[in-house]
Coordinates of C-alpha atoms and ligand atoms in Angstrom, one line a residue:
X1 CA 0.0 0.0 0.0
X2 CA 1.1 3.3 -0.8
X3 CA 0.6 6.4 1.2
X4 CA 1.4 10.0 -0.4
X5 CA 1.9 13.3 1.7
X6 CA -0.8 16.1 0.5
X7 CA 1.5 17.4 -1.8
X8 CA 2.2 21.2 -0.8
X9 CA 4.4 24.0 -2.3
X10 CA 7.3 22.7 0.1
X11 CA 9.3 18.9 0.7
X12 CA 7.6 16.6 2.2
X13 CA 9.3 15.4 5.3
X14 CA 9.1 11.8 7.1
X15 CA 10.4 12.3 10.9
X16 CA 11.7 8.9 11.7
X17 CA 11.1 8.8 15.8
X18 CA 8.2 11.2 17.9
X19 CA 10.8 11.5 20.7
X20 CA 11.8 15.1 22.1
X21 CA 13.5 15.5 19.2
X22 CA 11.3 14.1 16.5
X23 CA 8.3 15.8 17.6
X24 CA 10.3 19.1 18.0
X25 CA 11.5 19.2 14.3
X26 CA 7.7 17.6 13.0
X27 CA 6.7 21.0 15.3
X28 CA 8.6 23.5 14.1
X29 CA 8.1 22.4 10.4
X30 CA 4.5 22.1 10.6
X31 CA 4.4 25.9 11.6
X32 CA 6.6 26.8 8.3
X33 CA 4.0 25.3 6.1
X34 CA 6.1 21.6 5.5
X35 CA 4.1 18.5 4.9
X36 CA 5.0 16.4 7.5
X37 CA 4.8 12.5 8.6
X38 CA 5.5 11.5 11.8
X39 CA 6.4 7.4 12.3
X40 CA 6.6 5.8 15.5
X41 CA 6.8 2.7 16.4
X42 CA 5.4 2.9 20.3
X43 CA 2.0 3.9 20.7
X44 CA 2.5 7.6 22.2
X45 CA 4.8 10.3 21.8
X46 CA 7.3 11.6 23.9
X47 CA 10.1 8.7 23.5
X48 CA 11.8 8.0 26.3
X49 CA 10.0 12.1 27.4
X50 CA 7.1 10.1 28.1
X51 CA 4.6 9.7 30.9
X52 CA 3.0 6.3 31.2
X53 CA -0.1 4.9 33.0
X54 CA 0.9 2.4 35.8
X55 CA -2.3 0.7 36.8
X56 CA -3.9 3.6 38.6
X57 CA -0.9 6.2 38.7
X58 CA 1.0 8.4 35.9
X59 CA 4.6 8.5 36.2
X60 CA 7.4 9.6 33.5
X61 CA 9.6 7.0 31.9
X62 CA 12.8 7.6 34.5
X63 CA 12.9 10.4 35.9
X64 CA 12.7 13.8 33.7
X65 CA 12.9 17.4 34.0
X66 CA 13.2 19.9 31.5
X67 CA 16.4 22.1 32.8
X68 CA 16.2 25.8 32.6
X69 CA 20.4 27.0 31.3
X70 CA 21.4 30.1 32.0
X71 CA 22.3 30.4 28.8
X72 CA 20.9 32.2 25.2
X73 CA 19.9 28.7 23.7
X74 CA 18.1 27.7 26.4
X75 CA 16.1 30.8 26.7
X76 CA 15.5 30.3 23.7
X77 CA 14.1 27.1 23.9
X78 CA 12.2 27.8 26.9
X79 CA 10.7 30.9 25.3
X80 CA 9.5 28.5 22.0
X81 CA 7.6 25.8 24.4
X82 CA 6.5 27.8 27.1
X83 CA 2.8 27.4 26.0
X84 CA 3.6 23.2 26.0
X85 CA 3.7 23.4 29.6
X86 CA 0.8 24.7 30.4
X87 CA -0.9 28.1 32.2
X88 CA 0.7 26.9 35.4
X89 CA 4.0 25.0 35.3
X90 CA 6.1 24.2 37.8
X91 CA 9.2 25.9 38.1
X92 CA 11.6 23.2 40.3
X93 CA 15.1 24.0 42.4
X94 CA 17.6 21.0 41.7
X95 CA 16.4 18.6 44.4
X96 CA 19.2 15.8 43.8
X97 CA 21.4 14.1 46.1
X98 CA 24.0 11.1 46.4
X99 CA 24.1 9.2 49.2
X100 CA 27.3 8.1 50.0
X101 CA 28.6 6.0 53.2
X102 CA 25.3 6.3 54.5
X103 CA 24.6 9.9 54.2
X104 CA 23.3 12.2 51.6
X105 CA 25.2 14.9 50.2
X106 CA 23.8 17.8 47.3
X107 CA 24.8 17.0 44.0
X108 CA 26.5 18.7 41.8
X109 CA 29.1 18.2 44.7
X110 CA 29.3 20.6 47.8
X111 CA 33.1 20.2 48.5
X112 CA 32.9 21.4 52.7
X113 CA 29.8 19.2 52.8
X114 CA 31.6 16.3 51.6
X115 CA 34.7 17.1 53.3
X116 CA 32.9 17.7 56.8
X117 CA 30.8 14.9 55.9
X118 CA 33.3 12.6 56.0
X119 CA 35.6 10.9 58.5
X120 CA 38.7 13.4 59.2
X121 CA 41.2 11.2 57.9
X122 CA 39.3 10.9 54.6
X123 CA 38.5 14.1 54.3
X124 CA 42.6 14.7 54.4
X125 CA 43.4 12.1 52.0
X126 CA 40.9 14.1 49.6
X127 CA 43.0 17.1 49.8
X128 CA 46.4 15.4 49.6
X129 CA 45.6 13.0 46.2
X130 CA 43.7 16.0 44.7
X131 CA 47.6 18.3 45.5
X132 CA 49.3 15.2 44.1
X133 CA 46.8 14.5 41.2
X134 CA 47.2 18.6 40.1
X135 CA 51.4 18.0 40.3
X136 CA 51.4 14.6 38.4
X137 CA 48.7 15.9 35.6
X138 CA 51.1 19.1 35.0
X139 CA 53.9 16.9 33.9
X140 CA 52.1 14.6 32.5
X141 CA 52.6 13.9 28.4
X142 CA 49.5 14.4 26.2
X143 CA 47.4 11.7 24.7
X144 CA 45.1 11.3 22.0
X145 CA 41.7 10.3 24.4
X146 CA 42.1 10.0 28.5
X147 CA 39.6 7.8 29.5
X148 CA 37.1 8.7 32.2
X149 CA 39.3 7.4 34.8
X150 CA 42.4 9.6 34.2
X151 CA 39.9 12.4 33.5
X152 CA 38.7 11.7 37.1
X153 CA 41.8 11.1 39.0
X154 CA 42.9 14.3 37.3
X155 CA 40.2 16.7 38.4
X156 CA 39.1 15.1 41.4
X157 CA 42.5 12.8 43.0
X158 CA 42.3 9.7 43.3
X159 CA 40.2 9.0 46.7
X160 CA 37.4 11.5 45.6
X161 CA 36.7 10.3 42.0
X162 CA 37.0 6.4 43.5
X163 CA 34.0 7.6 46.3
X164 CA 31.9 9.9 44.1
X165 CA 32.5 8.3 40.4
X166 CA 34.4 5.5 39.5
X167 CA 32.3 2.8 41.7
X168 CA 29.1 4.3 40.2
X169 CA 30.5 4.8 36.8
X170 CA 31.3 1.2 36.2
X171 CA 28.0 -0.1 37.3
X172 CA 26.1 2.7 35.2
X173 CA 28.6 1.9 31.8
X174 CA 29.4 -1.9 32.7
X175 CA 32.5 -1.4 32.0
X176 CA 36.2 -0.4 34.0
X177 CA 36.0 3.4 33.8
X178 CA 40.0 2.9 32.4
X179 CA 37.9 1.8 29.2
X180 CA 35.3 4.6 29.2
X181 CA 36.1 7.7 27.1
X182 CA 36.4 11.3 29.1
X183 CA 33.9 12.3 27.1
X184 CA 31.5 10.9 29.5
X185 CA 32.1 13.5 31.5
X186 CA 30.7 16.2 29.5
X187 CA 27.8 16.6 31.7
X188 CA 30.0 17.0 34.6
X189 CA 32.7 18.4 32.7
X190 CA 33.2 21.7 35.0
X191 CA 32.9 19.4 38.3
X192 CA 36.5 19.6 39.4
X193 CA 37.9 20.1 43.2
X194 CA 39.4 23.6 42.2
X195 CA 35.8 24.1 40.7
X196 CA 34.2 22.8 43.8
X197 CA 35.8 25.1 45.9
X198 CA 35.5 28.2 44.0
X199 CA 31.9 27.8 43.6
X200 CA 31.9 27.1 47.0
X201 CA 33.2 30.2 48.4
X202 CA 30.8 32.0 45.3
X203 CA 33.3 32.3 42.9
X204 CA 33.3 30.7 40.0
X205 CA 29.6 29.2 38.9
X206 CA 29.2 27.3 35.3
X207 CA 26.2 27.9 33.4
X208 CA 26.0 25.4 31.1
X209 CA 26.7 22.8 33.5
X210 CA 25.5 23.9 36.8
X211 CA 22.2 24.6 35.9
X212 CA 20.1 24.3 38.9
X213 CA 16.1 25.3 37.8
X214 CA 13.8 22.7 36.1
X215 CA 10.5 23.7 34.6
X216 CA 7.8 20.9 34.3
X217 CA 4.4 20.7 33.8
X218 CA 2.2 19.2 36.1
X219 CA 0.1 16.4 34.7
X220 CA 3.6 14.4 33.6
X221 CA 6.9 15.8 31.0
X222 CA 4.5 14.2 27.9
X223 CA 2.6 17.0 28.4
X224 CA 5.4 19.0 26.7
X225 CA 5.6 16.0 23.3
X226 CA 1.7 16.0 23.6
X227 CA 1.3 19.6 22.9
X228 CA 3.4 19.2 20.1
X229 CA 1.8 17.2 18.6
X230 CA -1.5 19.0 19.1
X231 CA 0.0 21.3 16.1
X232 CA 1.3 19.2 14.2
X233 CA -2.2 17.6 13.7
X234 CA -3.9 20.8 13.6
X235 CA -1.7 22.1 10.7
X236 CA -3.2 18.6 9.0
X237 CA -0.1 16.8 9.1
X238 CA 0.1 13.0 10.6
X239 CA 1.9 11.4 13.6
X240 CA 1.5 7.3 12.8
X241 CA 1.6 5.4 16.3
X242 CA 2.7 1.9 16.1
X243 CA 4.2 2.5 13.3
X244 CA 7.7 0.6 12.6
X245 CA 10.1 1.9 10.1
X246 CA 11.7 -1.0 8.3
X247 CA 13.6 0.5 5.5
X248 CA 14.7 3.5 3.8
X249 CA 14.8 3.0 -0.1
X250 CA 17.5 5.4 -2.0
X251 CA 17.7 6.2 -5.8
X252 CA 20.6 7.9 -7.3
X253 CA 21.9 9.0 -3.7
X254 CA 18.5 10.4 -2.3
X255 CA 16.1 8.6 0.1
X256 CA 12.6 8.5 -2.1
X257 CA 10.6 6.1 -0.1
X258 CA 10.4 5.2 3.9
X259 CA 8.9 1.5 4.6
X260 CA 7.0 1.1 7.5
X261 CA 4.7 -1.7 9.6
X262 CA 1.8 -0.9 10.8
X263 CA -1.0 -3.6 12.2
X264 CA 1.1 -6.2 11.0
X265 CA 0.8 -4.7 6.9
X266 CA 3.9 -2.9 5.0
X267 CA 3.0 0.5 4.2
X268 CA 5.3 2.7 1.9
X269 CA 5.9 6.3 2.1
X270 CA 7.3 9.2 -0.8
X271 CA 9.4 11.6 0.7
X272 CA 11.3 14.5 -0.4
X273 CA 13.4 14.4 3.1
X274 CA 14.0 11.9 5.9
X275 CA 14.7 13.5 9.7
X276 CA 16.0 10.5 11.8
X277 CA 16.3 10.1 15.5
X278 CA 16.7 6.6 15.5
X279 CA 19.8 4.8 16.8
X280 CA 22.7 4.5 14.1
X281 CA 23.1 1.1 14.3
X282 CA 19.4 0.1 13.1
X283 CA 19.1 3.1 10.9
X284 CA 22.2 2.1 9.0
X285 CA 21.0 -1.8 8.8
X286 CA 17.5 0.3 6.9
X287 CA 18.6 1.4 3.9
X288 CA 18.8 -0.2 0.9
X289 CA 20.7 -0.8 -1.5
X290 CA 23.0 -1.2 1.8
X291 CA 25.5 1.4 3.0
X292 CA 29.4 0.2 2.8
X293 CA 30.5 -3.0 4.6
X294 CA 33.2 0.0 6.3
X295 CA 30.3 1.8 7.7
X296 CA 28.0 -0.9 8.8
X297 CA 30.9 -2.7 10.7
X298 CA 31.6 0.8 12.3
X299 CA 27.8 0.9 13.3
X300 CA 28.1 -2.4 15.3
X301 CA 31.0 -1.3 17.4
X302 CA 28.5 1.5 18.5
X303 CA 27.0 -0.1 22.1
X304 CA 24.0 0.6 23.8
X305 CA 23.4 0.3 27.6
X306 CA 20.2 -0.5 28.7
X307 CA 18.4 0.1 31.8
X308 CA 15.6 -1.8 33.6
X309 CA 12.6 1.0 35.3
X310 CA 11.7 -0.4 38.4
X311 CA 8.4 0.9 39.5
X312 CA 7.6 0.4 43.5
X313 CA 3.9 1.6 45.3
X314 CA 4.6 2.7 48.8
X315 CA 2.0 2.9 51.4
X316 CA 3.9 5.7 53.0
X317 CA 3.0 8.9 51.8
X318 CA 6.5 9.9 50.9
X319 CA 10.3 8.2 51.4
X320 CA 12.7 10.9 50.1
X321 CA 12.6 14.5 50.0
X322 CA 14.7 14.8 46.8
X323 CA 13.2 14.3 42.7
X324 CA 15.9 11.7 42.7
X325 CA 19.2 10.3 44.5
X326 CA 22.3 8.4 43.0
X327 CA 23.4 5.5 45.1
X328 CA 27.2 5.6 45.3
X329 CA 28.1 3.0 47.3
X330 CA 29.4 -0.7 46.1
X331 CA 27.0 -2.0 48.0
X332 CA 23.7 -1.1 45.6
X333 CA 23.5 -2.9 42.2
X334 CA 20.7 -0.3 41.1
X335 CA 22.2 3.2 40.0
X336 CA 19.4 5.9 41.3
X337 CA 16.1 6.0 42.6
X338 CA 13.6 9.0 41.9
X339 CA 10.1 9.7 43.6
X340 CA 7.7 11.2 40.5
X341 CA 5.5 12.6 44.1
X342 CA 8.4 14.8 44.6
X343 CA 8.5 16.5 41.0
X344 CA 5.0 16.8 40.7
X345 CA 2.9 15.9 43.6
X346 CA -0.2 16.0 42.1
X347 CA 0.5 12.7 39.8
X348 CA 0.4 10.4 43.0
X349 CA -2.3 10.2 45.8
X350 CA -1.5 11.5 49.5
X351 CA -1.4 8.3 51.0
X352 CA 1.1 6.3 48.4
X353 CA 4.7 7.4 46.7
X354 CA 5.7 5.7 43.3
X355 CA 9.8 5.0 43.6
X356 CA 11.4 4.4 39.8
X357 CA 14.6 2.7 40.4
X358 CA 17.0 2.1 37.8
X359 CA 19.1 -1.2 36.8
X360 CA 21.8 -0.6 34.0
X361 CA 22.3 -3.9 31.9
X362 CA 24.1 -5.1 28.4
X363 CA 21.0 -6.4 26.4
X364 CA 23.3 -9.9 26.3
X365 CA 23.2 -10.6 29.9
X366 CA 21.0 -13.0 31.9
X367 CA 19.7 -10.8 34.1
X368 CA 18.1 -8.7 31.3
X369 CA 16.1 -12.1 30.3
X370 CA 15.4 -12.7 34.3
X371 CA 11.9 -12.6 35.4
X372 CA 9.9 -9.2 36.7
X373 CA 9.6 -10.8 40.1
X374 CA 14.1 -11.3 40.6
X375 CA 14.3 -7.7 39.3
X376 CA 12.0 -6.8 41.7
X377 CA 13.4 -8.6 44.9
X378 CA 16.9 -7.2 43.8
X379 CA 15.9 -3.8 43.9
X380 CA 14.2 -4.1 47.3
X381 CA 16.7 -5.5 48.8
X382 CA 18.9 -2.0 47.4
X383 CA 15.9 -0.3 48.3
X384 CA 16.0 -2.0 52.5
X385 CA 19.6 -0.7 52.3
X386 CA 19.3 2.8 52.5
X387 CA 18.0 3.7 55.9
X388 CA 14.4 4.2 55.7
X389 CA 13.1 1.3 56.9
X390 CA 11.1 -0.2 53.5
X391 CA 9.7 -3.1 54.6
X392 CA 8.1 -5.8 51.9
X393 CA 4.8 -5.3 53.6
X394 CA 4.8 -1.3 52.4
X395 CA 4.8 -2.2 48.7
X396 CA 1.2 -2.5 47.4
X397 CA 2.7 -3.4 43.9
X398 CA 5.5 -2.9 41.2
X399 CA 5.8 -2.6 37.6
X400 CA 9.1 -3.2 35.8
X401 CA 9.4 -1.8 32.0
X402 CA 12.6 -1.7 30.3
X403 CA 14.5 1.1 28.0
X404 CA 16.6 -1.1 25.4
X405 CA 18.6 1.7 23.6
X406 CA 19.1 4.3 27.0
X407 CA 22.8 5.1 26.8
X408 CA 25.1 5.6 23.9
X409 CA 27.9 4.4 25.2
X410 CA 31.4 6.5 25.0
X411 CA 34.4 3.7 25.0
X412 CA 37.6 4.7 24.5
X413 CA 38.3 6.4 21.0
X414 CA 34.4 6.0 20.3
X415 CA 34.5 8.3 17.7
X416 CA 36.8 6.3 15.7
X417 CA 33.7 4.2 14.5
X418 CA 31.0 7.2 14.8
X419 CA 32.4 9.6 13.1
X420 CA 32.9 7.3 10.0
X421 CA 29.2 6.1 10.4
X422 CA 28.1 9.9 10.7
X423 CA 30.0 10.4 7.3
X424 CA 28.6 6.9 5.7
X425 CA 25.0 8.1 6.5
X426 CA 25.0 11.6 5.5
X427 CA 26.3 10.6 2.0
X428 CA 22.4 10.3 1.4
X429 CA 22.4 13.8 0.6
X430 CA 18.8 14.1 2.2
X431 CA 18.8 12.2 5.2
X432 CA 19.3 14.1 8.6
X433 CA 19.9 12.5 12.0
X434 CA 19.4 13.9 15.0
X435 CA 18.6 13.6 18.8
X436 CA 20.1 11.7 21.1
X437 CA 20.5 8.2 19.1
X438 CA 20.9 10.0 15.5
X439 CA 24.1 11.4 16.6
X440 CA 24.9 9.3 19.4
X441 CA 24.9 12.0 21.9
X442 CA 24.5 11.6 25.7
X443 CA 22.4 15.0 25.8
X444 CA 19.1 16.1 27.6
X445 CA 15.8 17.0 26.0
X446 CA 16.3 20.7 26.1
X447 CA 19.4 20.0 23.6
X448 CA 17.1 17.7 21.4
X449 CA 14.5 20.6 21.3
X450 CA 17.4 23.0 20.5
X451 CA 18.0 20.5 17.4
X452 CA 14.3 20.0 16.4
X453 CA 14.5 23.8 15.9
X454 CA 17.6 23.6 14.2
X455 CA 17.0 21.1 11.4
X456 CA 13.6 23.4 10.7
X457 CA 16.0 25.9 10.4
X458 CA 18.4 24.2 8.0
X459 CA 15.9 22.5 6.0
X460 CA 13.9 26.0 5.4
X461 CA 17.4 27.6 4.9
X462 CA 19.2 24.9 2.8
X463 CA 17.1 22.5 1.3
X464 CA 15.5 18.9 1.7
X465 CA 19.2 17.8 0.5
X466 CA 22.1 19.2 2.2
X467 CA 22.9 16.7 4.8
X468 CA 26.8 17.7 4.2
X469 CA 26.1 20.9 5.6
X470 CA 24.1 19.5 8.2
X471 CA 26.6 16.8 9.2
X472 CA 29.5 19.2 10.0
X473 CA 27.8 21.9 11.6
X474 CA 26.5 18.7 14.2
X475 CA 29.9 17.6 14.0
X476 CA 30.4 21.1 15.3
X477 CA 27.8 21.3 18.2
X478 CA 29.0 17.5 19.4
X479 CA 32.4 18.4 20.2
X480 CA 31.5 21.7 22.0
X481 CA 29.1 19.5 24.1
X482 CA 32.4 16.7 24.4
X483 CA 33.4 19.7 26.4
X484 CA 30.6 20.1 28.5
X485 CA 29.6 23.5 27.0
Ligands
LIG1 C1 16.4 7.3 32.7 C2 16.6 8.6 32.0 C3 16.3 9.8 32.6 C4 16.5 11.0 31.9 N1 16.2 12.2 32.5 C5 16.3 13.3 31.8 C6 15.9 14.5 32.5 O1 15.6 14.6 33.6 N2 16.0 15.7 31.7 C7 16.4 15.7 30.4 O2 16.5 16.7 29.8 N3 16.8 14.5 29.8 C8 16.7 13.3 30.5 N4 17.0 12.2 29.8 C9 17.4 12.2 28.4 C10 16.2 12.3 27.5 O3 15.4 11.2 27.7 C11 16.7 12.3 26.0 O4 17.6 13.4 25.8 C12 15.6 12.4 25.0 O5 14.5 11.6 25.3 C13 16.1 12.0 23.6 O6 15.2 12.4 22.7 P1 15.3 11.7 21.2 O7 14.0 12.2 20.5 O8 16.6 12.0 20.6 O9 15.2 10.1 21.5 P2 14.1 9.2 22.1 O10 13.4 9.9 23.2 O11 14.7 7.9 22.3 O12 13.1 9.0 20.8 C14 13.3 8.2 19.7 C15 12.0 7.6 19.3 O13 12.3 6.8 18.1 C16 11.4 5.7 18.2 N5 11.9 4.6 17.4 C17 13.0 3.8 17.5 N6 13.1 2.9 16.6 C18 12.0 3.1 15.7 C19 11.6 2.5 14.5 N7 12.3 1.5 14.0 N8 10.5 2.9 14.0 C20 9.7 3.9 14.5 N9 10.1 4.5 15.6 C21 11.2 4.1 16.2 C22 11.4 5.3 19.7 O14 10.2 4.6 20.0 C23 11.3 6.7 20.3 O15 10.0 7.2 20.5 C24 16.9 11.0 30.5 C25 17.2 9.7 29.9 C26 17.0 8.5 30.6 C27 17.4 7.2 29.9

C-alpha cells in the first residue's frame, strides 16, 4: 500500500522517531507550512520524554525534567515551548542528592559538605591526592583520548573520584572506567575540586553545567511532546503510532521512499526528506541498496546500555525529599532511585509514593532475560539498604518496564567508528539524523528541542538535501558538548 503526503508547495518530510527531538522538528516544520509524517513505532509520543499509565498512577519514563540553562539557547528554547507546559508549570530548584557512606550529600558536589561529611582522615586524603593528582597531571605527556578514569583522578584525585564516580560509573557503563572515554564527562565536565571550591566560596559558577532550575508541567513531562503534537495535527499533518520503520529506499543518492509496519501490513511512504532520531546502528542496517560493509561494521561497534525502570507503590506517603538520588556506594546494584511525588505531587495520591529505580544492563546478559519478580526482589533488597526502613509489607505493587537503547555508550576512541558512520550516512544527501540516538549523543531533551528547531532551520534555509552541511555543523555542536559546554 502506498501512502502519499498532501502534496504542498514545500518537501515533504518523514520524521523517523516522535521523541523530544522528532516531535520538535515535525513541530517546528508544521508551523513553516512543510508537509510532514510522523512514524513511530510505540503507541505515544514523547520517546523515552514520556509519561506512562501504571495501573492507577501516571509517572514519567525515568525520571525527567526539562532544565532551565542560564544560557541564550536555552532561553530560547524555553521561550518557544512555554505554551507546551501549560498556564501553570512548575518551576523546580535542583532537588538531587548522592548518598554516600550512609549519608546524603547535594549533587553537583558541595566540596565542605563532603569534606565535613566525611571521617577526618578521609576528608585529608581528599586534599592530599587531589595536591598530588594537580602535580602529576602538570607533567604529564599528552594523549590522543584519556579515559574517564584519568579524567577523574585528574580533576578530582584519586580518593574523591574512586568515592563519588568510578564505583558508580562502572556499574552505570558496565564497564572499567579505564575503558570509558572522558567524554562521558561532559555533563559533569566543569565538576573539578578547584571548581568545587571556588563555587563554594561564590566564585566561580558554570552555566552550562550547573544549571540548577527545572520547569515541568504538572500532569507528567509528555505533556510537553503531547502539545506538540497537538500542532502538528492541527496544521493537517500525521503522527503514525505503532508504526515501525523497516527501511529506507535510495535512488541515485537520495532517500525517495520510507517502509513502515503498521497492524502487522507494509506501508510505503514518498518523501522529499528523511529526519531520523533513531539509533545509528538500526538506521544504518535500513537502507537499501546497503551502506558500505566499512560503515556498517563501524555501526556495530556502537553499544548501547540499557536500563531496567523499576516501579515500587509505597503505602507511605513519601520516602525521600529529593526528585531523585544516586546511590554511590558498592554495596547497591541499582544506579538511582527517583520519587515522580516529589516533581509533581499532584501525579500520585496522598497516602502512596511511586519510587522508579533504575538497573543498567548489556542487552546480552542473563539478568536482562530474568523474570519481573528477581528484578523486583533485587531492587528491594537496594531499596532496604538505604535507611528508611522499607519493609516488603509497604509495597502495594511494582511494575518493571525496560529502555533497550538508553545510553550511547562513550568507549575509549568511540568516535573512531562514529564519526565514520556519521559520514557513511549523510552521504544520502537528504537524510538528517538527529537527537540523542541519531548522533549518538549523551544530551538532555532541552538540547534535542534545540535540534528539532535547528534542522527546521536548516531544511527551510538549505534545502531537503544538504545533509553535508548538516553533518558538520553537528559535527560542530558534538564536540562543543564533548566539552561540556
Ligand atoms: C532514565 C533517563 C532519565 C532521563 N532524564 C532526563 C531529564 O531529567 N532531563 C532531560 O532533559 N533529559 C533526560 N534524559 C534524556 C532524554 O530522555 C533524552 O535526551 C531524550 O529523550 C532524547 O530524545 P530523542 O528524541 O533524541 O530520542 P528518544 O526519546 O529515544 O526518541 C526516539 C524515538 O524513536 C522511536 N523509534 C526507535 N526505533 C524506531 C523504529 N524502527 N520505527 C519507529 N520509531 C522508532 C522510539 O520509540 C522513540 O520514541 C533521561 C534519559 C534517561 C534514559
Amino acid at each position: 500500500m502506498t501512502d502519499s503526503i498532501e502534496q504542498k508547495t514545500k518537501p515533504r518530510v518523514v520524521v523517523l522517531g516522535a521523541g523530544p527531538a522528532g516531535m520538535s522538528a515535525a513541530w517546528r516544520l508544521s508551523e513553516l507550512g512543510y508537509p510532514v509524517t510522523v512514524l513511530e513505532r510505540d503507541a505515544a509520543v514523547g520517546g523515552m520524554g514520556k509519561t506512562i499509565g501504571l495501573g492507577k498512577y501516571r509517572v514519567d519514563y525515568g525520571p525527567h525534567t526539562f532544565h532551565i540553562r542560564e544560557t541564550d539557547e536555552s532561553r530560547e528554547v524555553l521561550a518557544a515551548i512555554r505554551p507546551f507546559f501549560g498556564e501553570d508549570p512548575l518551576i523546580l530548584t535542583r532537588g538531587t542528592r548522592v548518598l554516600l557512606q550512609g549519608k546524603y550529600y547535594i549533587y553537583p558536589l558541595e566540596v565542605f559538605q563532603v569534606l565535613l561529611g566525611v571521617n577526618p582522615l578521609l576528608a585529608l586524603r581528599i586534599l592530599v591526592d587531589y595536591a598530588t593528582a594537580t602535580i602529576t597531571s602538570t607533567f604529564a605527556p599528552p594523549k590522543k583520548e584519556d579515559s574517564f578514569e584519568e579524567w577523574g583522578v585528574r580533576n578530582l584525585g584519586r580518593t574523591l573520584y574512586d568515592l563519588c564516580f568510578g564505583i558508580y560509573s562502572a556499574r552505570v557503563w558496565g564497564l572499567p572506567t579505564s575503558q570509558i572515554s572522558s567524554k562521558q564527562a561532559q555533563r559533569v565536565a566543569k565538576l573539578n575540586l578547584k571548581n568545587i571550591i571556588l563555587r563554594a566560596l561564590g566564585i566561580a559558577a558554570d552555566p552550562a553545567t550547573y544549571f540548577t532550575k527545572y520547569m515541568y508541567p504538572r500532569a507528567g513531562i509528555s505533556e510537553l511532546f503531547e502539545g506538540m503534537a497537538g500542532v502538528v495535527r492541527a496544521s493537517g499533518n500525521e503522527i503514525k503510532l505503532g508504526a515501525t520503520v523497516t527501511r529506507a529506499d535510495c535512488e541515485d543518492g537520495v532517500i525517495r521512499r520510507v517502509a513502515y509496519v503498521q497492524d502487522g501490513q507494509e506501508h510505503v511512504i514518498e518523501c522529499d526528506a528523511v529526519l531520523s532520531t533513531l539509533p545509528l546502528p538500526a538506521l544504518v542496517e535500513m537502507t537499501a541498496p546497503a551502506l558500505p560493509e566499512e560503515v556498517r561494521a563501524h555501526a556495530r561497534c556502537l553499544r548501547y546500555r540499557s536500563l531496567k525502570l523499576i516501579y515500587l507503590v509505597l503505602k507511605r506517603p513519601r520516602l525521600t525529599d529529593y526528585h531523585w538520588v544516586y546511590l554511590l556506594d558498592e554495596q547497591f546494584r541499582v544506579n538511582r532511585l527517583s520519587e515522580q511525588k516529589n516533581v509533581s505531587d499532584e501525579m500520585v495520591p496522598k497516602d502512596r509514593t511511586v519510587l522508579c529505580v533504575e538497573l543498567s544492563l548489556w542487552k546480552d546478559e542473563d539478568l536482562w532475560r530474568a523474570s519481573d519478580e528477581e528484578i523486583y526482589r533485587l531492587t528491594l533488597r537496594d531499596i532496604m539498604k538505604m535507611g528508611y526502613g522499607v519493609t516488603e509489607d509497604e509495597v502495594e505493587e511494582y511494575y518493571v518496564t525496560d529502555i533497550p537503547t538508553a545510553y550511547p555508550v562513550y568507549e575509549l576512541n568511540f568516535e573512531d567508528h562514529l564519526i565514520p558512520v556519521l559520514e557513511g550516512v549523510h552521504e544520502i544527501r537528504n537524510l538528517l539524523t538527529l537527537g540523542r540516538h541519531g548522533l549518538f549523543l549523551n544530551n538532555s531533551m532541552d538540547d534535542n528541542v534545540l535540534l528539532g528547531m535547528k534542522i527546521a532551520d536548516h531544511l527551510e534555509a538549505r534545502g531537503p538535501a544538504d545533509s553535508q552541511t548538516w553533518k558538520t555543523d553537528m559535527l560542530a555542536f558534538m564536540n562543543l558538548r564533548f566539552q561540556g559546554k
